mmCIF file of C-alpha atoms and ligand atoms in Angstrom:
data_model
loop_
_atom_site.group_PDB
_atom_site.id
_atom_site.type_symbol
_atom_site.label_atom_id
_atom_site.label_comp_id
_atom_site.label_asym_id
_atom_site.label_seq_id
_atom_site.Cartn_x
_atom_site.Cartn_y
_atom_site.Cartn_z
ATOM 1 C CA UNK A 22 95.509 115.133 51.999
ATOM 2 C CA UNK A 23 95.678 118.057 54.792
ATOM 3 C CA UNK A 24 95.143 118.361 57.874
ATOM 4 C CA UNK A 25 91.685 119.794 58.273
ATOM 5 C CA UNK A 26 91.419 123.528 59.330
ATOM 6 C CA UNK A 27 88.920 124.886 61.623
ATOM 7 C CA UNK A 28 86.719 127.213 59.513
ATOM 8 C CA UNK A 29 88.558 130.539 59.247
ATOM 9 C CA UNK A 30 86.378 134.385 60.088
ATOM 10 C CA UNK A 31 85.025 135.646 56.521
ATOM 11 C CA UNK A 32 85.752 139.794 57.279
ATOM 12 C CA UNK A 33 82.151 141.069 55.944
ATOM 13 C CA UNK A 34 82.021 144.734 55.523
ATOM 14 C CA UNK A 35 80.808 145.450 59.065
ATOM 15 C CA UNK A 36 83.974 144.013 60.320
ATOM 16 C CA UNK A 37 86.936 144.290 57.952
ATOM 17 C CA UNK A 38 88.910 147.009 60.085
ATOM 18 C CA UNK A 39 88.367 144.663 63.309
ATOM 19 C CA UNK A 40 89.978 141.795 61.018
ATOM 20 C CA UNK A 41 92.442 143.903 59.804
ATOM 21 C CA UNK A 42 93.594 144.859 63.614
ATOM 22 C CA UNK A 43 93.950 141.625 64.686
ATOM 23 C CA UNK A 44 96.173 140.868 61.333
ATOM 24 C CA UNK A 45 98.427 143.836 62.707
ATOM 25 C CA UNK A 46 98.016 142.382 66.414
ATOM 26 C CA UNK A 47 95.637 145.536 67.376
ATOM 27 C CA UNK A 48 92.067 144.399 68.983
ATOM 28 C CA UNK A 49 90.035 146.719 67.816
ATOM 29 C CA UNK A 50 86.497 147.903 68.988
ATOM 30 C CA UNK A 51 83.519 149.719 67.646
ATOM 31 C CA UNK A 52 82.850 152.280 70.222
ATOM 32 C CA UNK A 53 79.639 154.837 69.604
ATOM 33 C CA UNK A 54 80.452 158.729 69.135
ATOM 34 C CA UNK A 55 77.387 159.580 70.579
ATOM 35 C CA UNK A 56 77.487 157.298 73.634
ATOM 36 C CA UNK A 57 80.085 156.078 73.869
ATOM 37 C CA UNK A 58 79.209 152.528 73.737
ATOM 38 C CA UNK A 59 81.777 149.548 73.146
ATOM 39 C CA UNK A 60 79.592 147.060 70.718
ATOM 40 C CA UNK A 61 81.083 143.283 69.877
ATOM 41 C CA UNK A 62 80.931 142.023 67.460
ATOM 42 C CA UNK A 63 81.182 144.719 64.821
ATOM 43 C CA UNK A 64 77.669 145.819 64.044
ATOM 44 C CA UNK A 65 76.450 148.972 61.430
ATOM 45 C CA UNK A 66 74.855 150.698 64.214
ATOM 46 C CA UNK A 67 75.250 151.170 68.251
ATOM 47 C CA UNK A 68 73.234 148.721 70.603
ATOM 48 C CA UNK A 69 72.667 151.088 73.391
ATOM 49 C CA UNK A 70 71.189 154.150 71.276
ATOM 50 C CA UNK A 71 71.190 153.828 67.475
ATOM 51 C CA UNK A 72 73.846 155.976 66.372
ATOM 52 C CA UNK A 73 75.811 154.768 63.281
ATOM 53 C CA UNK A 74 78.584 157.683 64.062
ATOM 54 C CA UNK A 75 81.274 154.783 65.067
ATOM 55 C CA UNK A 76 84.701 154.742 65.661
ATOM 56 C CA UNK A 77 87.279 151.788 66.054
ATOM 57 C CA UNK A 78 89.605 152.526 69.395
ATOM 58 C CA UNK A 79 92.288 149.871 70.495
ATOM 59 C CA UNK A 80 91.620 147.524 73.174
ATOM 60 C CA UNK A 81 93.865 147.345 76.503
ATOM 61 C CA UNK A 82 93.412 143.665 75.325
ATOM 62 C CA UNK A 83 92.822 142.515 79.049
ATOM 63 C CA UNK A 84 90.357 141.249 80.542
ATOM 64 C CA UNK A 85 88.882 138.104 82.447
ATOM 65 C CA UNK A 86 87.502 134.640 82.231
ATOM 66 C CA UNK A 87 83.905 135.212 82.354
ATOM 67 C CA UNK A 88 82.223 132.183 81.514
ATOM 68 C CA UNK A 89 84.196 128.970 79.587
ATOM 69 C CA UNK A 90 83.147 125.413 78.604
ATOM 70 C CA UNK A 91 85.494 122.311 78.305
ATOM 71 C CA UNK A 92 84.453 119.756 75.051
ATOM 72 C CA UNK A 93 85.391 116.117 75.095
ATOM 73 C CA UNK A 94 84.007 115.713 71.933
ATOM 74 C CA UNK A 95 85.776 116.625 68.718
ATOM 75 C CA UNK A 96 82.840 118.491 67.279
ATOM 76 C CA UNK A 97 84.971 119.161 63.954
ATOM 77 C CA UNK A 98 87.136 116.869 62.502
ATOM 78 C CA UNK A 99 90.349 119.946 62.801
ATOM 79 C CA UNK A 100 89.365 118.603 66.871
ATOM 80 C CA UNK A 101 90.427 115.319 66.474
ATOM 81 C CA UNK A 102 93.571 114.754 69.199
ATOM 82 C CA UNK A 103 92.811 118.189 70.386
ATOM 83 C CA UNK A 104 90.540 117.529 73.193
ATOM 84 C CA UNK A 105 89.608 118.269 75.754
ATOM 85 C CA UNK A 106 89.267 121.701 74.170
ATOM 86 C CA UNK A 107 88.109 125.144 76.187
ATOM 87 C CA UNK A 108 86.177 127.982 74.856
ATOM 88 C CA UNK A 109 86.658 131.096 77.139
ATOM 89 C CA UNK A 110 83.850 134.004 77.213
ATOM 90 C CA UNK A 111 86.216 136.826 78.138
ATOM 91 C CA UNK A 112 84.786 140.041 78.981
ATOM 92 C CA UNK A 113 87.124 142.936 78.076
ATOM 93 C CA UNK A 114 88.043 145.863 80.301
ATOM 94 C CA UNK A 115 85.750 147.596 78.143
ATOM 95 C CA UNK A 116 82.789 145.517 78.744
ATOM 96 C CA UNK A 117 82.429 143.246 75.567
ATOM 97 C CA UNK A 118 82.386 140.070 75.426
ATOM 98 C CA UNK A 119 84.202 138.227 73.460
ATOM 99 C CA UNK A 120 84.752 133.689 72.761
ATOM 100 C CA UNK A 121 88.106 132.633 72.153
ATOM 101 C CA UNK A 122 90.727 130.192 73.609
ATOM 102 C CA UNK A 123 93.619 130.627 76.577
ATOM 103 C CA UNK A 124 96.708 129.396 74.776
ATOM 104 C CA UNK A 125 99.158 127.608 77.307
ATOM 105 C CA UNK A 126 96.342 127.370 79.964
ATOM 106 C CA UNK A 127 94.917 123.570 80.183
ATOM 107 C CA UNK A 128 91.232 123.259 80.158
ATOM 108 C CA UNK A 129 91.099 122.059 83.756
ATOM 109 C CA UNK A 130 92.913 124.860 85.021
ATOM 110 C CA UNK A 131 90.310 127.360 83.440
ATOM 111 C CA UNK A 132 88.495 129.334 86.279
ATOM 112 C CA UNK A 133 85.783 131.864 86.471
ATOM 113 C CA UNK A 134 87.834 135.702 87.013
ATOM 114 C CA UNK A 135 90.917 134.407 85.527
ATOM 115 C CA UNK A 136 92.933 137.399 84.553
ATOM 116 C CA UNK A 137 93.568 137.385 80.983
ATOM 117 C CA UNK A 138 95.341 139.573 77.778
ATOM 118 C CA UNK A 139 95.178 139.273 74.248
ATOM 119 C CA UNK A 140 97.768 137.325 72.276
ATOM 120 C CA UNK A 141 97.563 137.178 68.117
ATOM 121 C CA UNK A 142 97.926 133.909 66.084
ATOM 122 C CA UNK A 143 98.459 133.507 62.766
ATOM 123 C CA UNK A 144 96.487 131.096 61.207
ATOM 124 C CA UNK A 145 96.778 131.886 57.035
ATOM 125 C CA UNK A 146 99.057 134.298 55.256
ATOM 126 C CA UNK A 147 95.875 136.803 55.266
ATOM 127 C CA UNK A 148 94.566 135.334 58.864
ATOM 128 C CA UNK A 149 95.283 135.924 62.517
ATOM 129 C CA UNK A 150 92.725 135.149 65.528
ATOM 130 C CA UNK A 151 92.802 136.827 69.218
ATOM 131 C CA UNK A 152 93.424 134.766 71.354
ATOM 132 C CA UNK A 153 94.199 134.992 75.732
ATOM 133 C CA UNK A 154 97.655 134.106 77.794
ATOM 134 C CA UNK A 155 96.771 133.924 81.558
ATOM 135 C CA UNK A 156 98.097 137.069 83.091
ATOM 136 C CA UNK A 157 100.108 136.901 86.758
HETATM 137 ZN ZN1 ZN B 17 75.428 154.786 71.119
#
């Protein structure tokens, strides 16, 4: 029997060309054409004012450790060995927010303002997930 797998992102048509992006190692984000509003995740219509006129711009991919929690507790069996296990709330240079993981970072060493840029994994043949590499 294999391993198990962490459930893997179902691309929906709001967020195909986001999916797609990260596939190709681009992080791309909805911004608004008539404010010019970044909105994650992908959504048919800007937050801030309504608009649906939307266009997907590339992320610097940097950002910082805004928030983050450390599990003990393999709360899916893909977990099991893994722990402890952090989950990072970075918040992009372009104001989104977005959970992930720092790869090579242990959980202990997580902090609040950490500098952070994207990194790609591939986790399927058709799936790759964003990840964050502590930057210097
Ligand atoms: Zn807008």
């Amino acid at each position: 029997m294999p391993d198990p797998q962490l459930p893997l992102p179902t691309p929906t048509l709001d967020n195909l060309e986001f999916w797609q992006g990260v596939k190709r190692q681009e992080l791309l984000l909805q911004r608004c054409q008539d404010c010019g509003n970044y909105t994650f995740p992908p959504r048919p219509g800007c937050v801030v004012c309504g608009s649906t006129r939307r266009e997907w711009v590339r992320s610097s991919g940097r950002g910082k450790v805004h928030s983050f929690v450390v599990t003990h507790q393999a709360v899916h069996p893909a977990l099991r060995g893994k722990t402890p296990w952090g989950i990072v709330d970075v918040e992009l240079e372009e104001g989104v927010h977005m959970i992930s993981n720092v790869v090579g970072c242990a959980p202990h060493d997580l902090r609040i303002g950490l500098p952070v840029e994207v990194v790609f994994e591939d986790v399927s043949a058709e799936v790759a997930l964003p990840k964050f590499r502590v930057v210097a």
